[in-house]
PDB file of C-alpha atoms in Angstrom:
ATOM      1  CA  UNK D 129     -48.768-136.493  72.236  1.00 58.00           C
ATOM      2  CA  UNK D 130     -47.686-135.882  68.561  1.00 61.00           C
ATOM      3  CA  UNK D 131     -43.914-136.579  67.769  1.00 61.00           C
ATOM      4  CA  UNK D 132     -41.769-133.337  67.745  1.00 59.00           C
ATOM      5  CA  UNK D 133     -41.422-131.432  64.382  1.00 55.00           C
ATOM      6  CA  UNK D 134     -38.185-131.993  62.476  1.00 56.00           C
ATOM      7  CA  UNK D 135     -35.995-129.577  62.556  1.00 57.00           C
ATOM      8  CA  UNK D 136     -35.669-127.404  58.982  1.00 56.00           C
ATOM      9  CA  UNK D 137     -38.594-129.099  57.698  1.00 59.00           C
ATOM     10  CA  UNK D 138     -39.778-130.714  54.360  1.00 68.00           C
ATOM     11  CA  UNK D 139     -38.160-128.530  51.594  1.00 71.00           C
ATOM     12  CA  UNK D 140     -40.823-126.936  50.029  1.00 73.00           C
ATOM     13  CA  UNK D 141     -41.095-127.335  45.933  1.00 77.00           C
ATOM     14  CA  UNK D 142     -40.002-124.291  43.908  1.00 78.00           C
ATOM     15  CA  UNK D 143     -42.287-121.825  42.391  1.00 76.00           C
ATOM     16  CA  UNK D 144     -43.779-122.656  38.839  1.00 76.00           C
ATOM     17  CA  UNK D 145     -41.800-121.272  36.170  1.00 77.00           C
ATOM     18  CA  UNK D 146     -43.489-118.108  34.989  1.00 70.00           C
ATOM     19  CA  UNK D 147     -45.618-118.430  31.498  1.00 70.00           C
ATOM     20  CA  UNK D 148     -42.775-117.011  28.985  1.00 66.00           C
ATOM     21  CA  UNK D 149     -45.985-116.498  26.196  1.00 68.00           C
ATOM     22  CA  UNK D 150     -47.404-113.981  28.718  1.00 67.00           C
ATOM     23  CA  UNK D 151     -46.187-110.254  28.644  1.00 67.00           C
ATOM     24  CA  UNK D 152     -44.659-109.933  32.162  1.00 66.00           C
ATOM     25  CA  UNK D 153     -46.192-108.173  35.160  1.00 63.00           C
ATOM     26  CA  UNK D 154     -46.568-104.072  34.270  1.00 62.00           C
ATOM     27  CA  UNK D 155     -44.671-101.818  36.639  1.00 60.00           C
ATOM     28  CA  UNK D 156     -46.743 -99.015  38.928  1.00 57.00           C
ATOM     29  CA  UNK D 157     -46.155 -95.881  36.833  1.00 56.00           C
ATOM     30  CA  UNK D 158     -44.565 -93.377  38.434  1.00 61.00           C
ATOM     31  CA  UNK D 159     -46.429 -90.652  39.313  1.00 71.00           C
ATOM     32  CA  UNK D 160     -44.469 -87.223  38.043  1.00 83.00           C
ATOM     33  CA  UNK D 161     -45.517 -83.598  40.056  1.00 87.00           C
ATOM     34  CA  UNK D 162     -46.987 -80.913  38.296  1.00 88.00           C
ATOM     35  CA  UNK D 163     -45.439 -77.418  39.034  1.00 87.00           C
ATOM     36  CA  UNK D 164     -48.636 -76.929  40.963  1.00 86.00           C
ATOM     37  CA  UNK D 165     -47.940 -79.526  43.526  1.00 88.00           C
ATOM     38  CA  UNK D 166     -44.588 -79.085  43.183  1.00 88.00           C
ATOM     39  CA  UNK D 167     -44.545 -74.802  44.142  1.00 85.00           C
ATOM     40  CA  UNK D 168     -42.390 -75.071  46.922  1.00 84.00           C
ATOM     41  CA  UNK D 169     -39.167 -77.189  45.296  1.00 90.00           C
ATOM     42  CA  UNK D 170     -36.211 -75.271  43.728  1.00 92.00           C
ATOM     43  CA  UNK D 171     -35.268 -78.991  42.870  1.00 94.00           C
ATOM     44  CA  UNK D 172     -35.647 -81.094  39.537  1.00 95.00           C
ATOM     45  CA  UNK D 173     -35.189 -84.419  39.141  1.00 94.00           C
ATOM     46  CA  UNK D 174     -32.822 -85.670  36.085  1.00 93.00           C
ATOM     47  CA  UNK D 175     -32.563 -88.646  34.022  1.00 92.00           C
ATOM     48  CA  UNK D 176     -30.962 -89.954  32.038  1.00 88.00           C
ATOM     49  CA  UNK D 177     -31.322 -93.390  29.558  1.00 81.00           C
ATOM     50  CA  UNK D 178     -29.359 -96.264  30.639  1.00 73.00           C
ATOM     51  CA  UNK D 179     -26.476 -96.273  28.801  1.00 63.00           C
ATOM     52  CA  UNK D 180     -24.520-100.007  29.550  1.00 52.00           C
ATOM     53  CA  UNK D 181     -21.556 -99.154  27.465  1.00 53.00           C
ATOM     54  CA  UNK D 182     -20.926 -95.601  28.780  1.00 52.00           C
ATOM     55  CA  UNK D 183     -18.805 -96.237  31.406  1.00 50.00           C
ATOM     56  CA  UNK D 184     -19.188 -94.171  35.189  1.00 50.00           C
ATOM     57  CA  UNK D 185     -16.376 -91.476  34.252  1.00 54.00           C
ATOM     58  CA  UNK D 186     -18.386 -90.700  30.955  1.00 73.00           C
ATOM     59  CA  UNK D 187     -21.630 -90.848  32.929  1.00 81.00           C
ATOM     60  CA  UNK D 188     -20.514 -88.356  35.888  1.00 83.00           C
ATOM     61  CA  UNK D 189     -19.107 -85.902  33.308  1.00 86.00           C
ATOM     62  CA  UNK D 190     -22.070 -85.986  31.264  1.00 88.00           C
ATOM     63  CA  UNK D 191     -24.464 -84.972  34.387  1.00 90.00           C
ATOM     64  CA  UNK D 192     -22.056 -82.185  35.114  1.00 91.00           C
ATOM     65  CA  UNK D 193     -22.183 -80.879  31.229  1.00 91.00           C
ATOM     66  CA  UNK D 194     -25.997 -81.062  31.964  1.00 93.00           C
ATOM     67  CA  UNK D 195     -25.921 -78.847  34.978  1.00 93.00           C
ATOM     68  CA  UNK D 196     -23.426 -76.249  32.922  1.00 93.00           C
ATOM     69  CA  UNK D 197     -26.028 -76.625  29.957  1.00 94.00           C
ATOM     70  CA  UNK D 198     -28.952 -76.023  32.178  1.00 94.00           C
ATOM     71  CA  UNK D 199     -27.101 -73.159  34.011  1.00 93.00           C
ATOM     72  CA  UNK D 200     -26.168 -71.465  30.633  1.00 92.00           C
ATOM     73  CA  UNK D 201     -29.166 -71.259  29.545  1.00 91.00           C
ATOM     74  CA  UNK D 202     -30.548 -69.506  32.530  1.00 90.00           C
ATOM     75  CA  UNK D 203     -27.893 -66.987  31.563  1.00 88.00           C
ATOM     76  CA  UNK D 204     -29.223 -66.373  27.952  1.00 87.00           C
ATOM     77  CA  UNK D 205     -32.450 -65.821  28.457  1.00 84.00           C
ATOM     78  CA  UNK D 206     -31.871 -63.087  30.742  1.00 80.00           C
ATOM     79  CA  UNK D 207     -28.923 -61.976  28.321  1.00 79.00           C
ATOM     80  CA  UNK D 208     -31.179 -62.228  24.989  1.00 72.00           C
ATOM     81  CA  UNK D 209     -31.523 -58.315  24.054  1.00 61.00           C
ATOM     82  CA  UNK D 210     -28.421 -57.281  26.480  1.00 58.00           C
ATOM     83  CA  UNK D 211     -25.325 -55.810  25.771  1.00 62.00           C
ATOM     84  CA  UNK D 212     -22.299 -57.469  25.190  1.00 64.00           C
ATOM     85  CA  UNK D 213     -20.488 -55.516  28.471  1.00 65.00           C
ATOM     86  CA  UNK D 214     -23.903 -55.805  30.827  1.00 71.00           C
ATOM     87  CA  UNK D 215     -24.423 -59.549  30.360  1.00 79.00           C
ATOM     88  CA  UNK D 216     -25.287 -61.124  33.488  1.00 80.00           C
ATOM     89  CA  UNK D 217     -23.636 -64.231  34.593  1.00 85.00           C
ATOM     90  CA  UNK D 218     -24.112 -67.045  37.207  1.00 86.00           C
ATOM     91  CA  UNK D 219     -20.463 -66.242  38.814  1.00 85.00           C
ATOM     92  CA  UNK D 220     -21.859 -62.965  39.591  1.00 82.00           C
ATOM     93  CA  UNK D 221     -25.249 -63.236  39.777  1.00 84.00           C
ATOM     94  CA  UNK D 222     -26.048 -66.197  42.745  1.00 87.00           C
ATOM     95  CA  UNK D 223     -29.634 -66.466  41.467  1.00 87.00           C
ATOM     96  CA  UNK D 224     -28.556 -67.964  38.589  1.00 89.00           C
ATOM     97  CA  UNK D 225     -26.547 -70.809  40.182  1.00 91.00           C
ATOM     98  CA  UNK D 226     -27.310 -74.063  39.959  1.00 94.00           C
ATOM     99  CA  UNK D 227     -25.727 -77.344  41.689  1.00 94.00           C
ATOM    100  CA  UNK D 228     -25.686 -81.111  40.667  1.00 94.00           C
ATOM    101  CA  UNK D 229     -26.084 -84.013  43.337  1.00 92.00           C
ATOM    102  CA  UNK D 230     -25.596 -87.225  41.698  1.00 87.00           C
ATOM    103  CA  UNK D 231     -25.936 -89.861  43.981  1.00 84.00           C
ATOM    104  CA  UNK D 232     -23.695 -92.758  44.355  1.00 78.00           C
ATOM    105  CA  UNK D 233     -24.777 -96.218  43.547  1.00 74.00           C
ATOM    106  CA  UNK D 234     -24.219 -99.655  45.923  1.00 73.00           C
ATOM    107  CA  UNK D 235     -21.058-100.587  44.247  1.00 72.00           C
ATOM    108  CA  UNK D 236     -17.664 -98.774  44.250  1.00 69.00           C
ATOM    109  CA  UNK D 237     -16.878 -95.432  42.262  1.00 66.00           C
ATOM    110  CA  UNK D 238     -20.408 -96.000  40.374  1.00 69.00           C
ATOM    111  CA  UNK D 239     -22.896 -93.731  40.206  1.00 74.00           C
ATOM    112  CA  UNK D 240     -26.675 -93.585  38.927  1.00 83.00           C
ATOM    113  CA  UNK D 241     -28.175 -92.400  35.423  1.00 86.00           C
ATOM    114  CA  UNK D 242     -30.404 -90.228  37.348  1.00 90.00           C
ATOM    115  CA  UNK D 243     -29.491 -86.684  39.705  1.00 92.00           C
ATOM    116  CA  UNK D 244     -30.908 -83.831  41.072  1.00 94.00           C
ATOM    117  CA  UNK D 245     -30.411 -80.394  39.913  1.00 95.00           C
ATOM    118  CA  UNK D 246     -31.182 -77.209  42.968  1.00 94.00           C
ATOM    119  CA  UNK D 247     -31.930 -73.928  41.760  1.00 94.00           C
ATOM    120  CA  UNK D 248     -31.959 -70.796  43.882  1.00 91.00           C
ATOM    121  CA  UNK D 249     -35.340 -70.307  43.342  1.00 90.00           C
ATOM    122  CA  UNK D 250     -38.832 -71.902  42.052  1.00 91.00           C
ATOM    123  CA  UNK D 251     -39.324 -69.625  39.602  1.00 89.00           C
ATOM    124  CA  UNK D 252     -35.261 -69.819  37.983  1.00 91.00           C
ATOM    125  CA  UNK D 253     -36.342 -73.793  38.372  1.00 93.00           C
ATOM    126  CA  UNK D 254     -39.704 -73.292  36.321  1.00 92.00           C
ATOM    127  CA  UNK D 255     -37.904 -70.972  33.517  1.00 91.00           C
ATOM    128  CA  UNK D 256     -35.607 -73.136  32.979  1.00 92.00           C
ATOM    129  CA  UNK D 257     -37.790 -76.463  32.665  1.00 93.00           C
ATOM    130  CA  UNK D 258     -40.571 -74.521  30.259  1.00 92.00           C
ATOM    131  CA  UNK D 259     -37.492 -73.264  28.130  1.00 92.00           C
ATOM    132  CA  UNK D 260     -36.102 -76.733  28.265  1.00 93.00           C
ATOM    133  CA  UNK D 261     -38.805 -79.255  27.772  1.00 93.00           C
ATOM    134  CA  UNK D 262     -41.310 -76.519  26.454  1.00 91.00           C
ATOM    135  CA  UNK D 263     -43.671 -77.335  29.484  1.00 92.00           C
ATOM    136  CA  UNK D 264     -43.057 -75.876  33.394  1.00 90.00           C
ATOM    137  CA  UNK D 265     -44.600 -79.659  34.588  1.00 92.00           C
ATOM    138  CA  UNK D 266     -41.546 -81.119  32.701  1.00 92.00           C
ATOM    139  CA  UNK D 267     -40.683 -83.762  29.921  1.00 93.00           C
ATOM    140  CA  UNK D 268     -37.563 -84.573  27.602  1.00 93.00           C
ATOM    141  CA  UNK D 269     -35.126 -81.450  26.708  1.00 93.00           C
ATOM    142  CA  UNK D 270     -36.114 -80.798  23.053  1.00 91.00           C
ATOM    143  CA  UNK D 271     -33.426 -81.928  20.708  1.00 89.00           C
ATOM    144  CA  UNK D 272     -33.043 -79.082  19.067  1.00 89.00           C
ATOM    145  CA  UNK D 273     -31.522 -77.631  22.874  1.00 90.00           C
ATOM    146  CA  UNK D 274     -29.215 -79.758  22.931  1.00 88.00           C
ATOM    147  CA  UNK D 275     -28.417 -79.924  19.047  1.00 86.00           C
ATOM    148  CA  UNK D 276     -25.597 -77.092  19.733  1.00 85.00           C
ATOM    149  CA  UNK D 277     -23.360 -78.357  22.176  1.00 84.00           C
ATOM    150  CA  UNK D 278     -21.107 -81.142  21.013  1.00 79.00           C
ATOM    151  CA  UNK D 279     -21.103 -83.211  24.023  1.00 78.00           C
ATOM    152  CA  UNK D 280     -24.571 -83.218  24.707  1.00 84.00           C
ATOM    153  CA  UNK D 281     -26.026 -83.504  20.976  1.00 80.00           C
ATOM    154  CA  UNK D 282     -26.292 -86.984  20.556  1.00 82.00           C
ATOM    155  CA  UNK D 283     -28.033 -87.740  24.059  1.00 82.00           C
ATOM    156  CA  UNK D 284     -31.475 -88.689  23.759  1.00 83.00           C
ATOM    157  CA  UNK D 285     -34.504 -88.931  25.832  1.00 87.00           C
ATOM    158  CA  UNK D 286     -32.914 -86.692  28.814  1.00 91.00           C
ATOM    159  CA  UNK D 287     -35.885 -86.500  31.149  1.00 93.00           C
ATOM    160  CA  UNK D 288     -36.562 -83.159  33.308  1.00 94.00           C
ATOM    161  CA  UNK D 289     -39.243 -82.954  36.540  1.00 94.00           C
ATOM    162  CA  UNK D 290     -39.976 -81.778  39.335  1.00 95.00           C
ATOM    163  CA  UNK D 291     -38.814 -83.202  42.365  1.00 92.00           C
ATOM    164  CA  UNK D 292     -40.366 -83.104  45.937  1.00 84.00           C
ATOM    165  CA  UNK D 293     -39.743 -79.358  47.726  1.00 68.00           C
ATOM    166  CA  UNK D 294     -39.628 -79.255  51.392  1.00 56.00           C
ATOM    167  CA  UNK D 295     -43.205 -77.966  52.554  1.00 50.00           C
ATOM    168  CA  UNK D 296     -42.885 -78.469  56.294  1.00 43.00           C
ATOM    169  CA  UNK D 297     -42.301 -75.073  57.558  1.00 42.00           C
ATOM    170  CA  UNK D 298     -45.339 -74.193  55.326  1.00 46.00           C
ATOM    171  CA  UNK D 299     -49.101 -74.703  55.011  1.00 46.00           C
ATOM    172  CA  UNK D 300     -50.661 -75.432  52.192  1.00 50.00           C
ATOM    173  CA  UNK D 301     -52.854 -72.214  52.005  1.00 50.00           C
ATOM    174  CA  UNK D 302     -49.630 -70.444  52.345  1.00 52.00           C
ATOM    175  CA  UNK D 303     -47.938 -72.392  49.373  1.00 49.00           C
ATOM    176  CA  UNK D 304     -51.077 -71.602  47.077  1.00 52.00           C
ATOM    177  CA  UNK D 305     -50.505 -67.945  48.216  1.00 52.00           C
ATOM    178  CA  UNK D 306     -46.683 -67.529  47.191  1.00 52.00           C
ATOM    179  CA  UNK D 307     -47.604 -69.511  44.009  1.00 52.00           C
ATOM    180  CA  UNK D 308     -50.690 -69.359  42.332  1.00 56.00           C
ATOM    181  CA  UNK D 309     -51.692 -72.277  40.169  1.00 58.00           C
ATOM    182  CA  UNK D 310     -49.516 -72.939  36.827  1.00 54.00           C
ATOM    183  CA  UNK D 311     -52.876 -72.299  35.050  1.00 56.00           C
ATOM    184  CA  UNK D 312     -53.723 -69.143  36.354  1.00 56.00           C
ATOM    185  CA  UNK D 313     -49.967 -67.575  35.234  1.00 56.00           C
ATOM    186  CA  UNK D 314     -50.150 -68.210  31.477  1.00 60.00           C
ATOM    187  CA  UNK D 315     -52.011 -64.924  30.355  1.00 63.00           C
ATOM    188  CA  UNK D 316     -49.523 -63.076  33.505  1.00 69.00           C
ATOM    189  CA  UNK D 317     -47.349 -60.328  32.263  1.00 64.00           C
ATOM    190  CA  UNK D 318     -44.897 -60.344  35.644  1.00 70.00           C
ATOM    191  CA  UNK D 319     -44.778 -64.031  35.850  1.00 75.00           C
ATOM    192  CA  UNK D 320     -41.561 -65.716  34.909  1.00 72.00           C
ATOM    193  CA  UNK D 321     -43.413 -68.915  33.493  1.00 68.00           C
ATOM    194  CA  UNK D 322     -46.096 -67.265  31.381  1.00 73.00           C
ATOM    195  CA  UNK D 323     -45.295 -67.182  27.568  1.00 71.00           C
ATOM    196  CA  UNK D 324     -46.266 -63.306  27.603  1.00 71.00           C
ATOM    197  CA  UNK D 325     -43.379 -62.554  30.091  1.00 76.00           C
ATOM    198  CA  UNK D 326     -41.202 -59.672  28.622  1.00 77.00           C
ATOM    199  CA  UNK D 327     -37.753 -61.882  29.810  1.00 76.00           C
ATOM    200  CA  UNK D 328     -35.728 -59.063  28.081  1.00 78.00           C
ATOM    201  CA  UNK D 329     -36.399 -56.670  30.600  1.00 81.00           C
ATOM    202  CA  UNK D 330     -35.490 -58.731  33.449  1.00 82.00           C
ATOM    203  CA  UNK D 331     -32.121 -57.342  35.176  1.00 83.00           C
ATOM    204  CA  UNK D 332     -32.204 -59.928  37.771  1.00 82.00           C
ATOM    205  CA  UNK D 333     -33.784 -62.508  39.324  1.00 81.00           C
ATOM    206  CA  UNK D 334     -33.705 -63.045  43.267  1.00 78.00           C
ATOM    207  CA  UNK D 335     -35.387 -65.987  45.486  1.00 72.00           C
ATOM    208  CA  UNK D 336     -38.913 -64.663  46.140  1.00 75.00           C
ATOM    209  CA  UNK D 337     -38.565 -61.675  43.675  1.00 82.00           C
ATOM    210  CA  UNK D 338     -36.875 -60.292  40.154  1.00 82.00           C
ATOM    211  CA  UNK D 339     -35.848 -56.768  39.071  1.00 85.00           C
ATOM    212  CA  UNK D 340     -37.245 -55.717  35.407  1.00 83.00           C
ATOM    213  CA  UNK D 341     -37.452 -52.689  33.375  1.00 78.00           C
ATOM    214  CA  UNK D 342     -41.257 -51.602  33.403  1.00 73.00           C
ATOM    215  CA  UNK D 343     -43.294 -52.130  30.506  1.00 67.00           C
ATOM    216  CA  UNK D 344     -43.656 -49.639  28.155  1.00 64.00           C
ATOM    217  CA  UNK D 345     -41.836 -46.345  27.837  1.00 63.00           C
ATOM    218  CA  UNK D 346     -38.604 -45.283  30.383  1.00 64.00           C
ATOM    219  CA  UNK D 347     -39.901 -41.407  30.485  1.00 66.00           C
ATOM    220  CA  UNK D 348     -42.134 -38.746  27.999  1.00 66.00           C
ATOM    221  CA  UNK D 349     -39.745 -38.389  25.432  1.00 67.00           C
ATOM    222  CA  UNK D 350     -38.529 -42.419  25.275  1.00 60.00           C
ATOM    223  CA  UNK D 351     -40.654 -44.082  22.518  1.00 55.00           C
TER     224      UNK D 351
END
């Protein structure tokens, strides 16, 4: 019979050292949703650039000045032709809350560049990314956003997208029926992510519905 094998083994040799002249492997893009495949999340996805000098306090407070930043500006488009004493606000108005998780990372009181901003609806979600990014599938908040507020100007390449909803309590002919294709809403008048949407006239905006002014005159004698 053959002798027995020794325990453990020859050591096998190491690896050969990778060719330094040659770029190294490419990483598997990420694939990002569209607002199509994304119609049932109220959720986006935020990141940030890493930032190895900024230490975890800085990078904490930042997210939360993001999610006040985003939050405001919910607030002003809804406030743009209002009245000083009518102006809607998110400490009234629940629709036009928004909340930060920022996950922790595997080491103590750290915490990623990335989090996760939830709206209270899809459609306060998509206003605020087409405002933000100028597209409702997402991108990098436009400079000029964030050119305003002092700590927040000098941030750069702040990535917003969509993040995976929670679609299994619904089928996918009833997501397609609560929201149409991004497409088919750009020539809308009622919906909130169409370019043509008169946003002045909206008095508020609820989770599966908004209140607005019709379009158009009030009575006979309003012009």
């Amino acid at each position: 019979p053959p002798p027995p094998p020794i325990m453990g083994g020859p050591i096998p040799p190491p690896p050969p050292p990778r060719d330094m002249t040659q770029p190294p492997p490419a990483k598997k893009a990420r694939n990002r949703l569209t607002e199509a495949e994304a119609s049932d999340s109220t959720t986006l996805f935020l990141h940030l650039p890493p930032n190895p000098s900024s230490p975890t306090p800085n990078l904490s407070h930042t997210m939360e000045s993001i999610r006040l930043f985003v939050q405001s500006t919910l607030e002003q488009i809804l406030n743009t032709d209002g009245e000083e004493d009518n102006k809607v606000s998110a400490k009234d108005e629940p629709a036009l809350q928004v909340t930060l998780r920022h996950p922790p990372s595997a080491y103590p009181n750290t915490f990623k560049n990335y989090g996760f901003l939830n709206f209270a609806s899809h459609a306060a979600a998509s206003m605020a990314l087409a405002t933000l990014t100028d597209c409702t599938d997402g991108g990098y908040i436009l400079r000029d956003k964030l050119a305003p507020h002092v700590t927040l100007r000098q941030l750069q390449n702040v990535s917003l997208h969509w993040a995976k909803g929670d679609n299994s309590s619904m089928k996918k002919e009833e997501q397609n029926k609560r929201y149409p294709p991004a497409d088919t809403r750009k020539d809308c008048w009622f919906c909130l992510a169409s370019p043509t949407c008169e946003r002045h006239l909206i008095i508020s905006v609820g989770k599966s519905c908004y209140t607005a002014l019709p379009r158009g005159s009030l009575d006979t004698h309003h012009v």
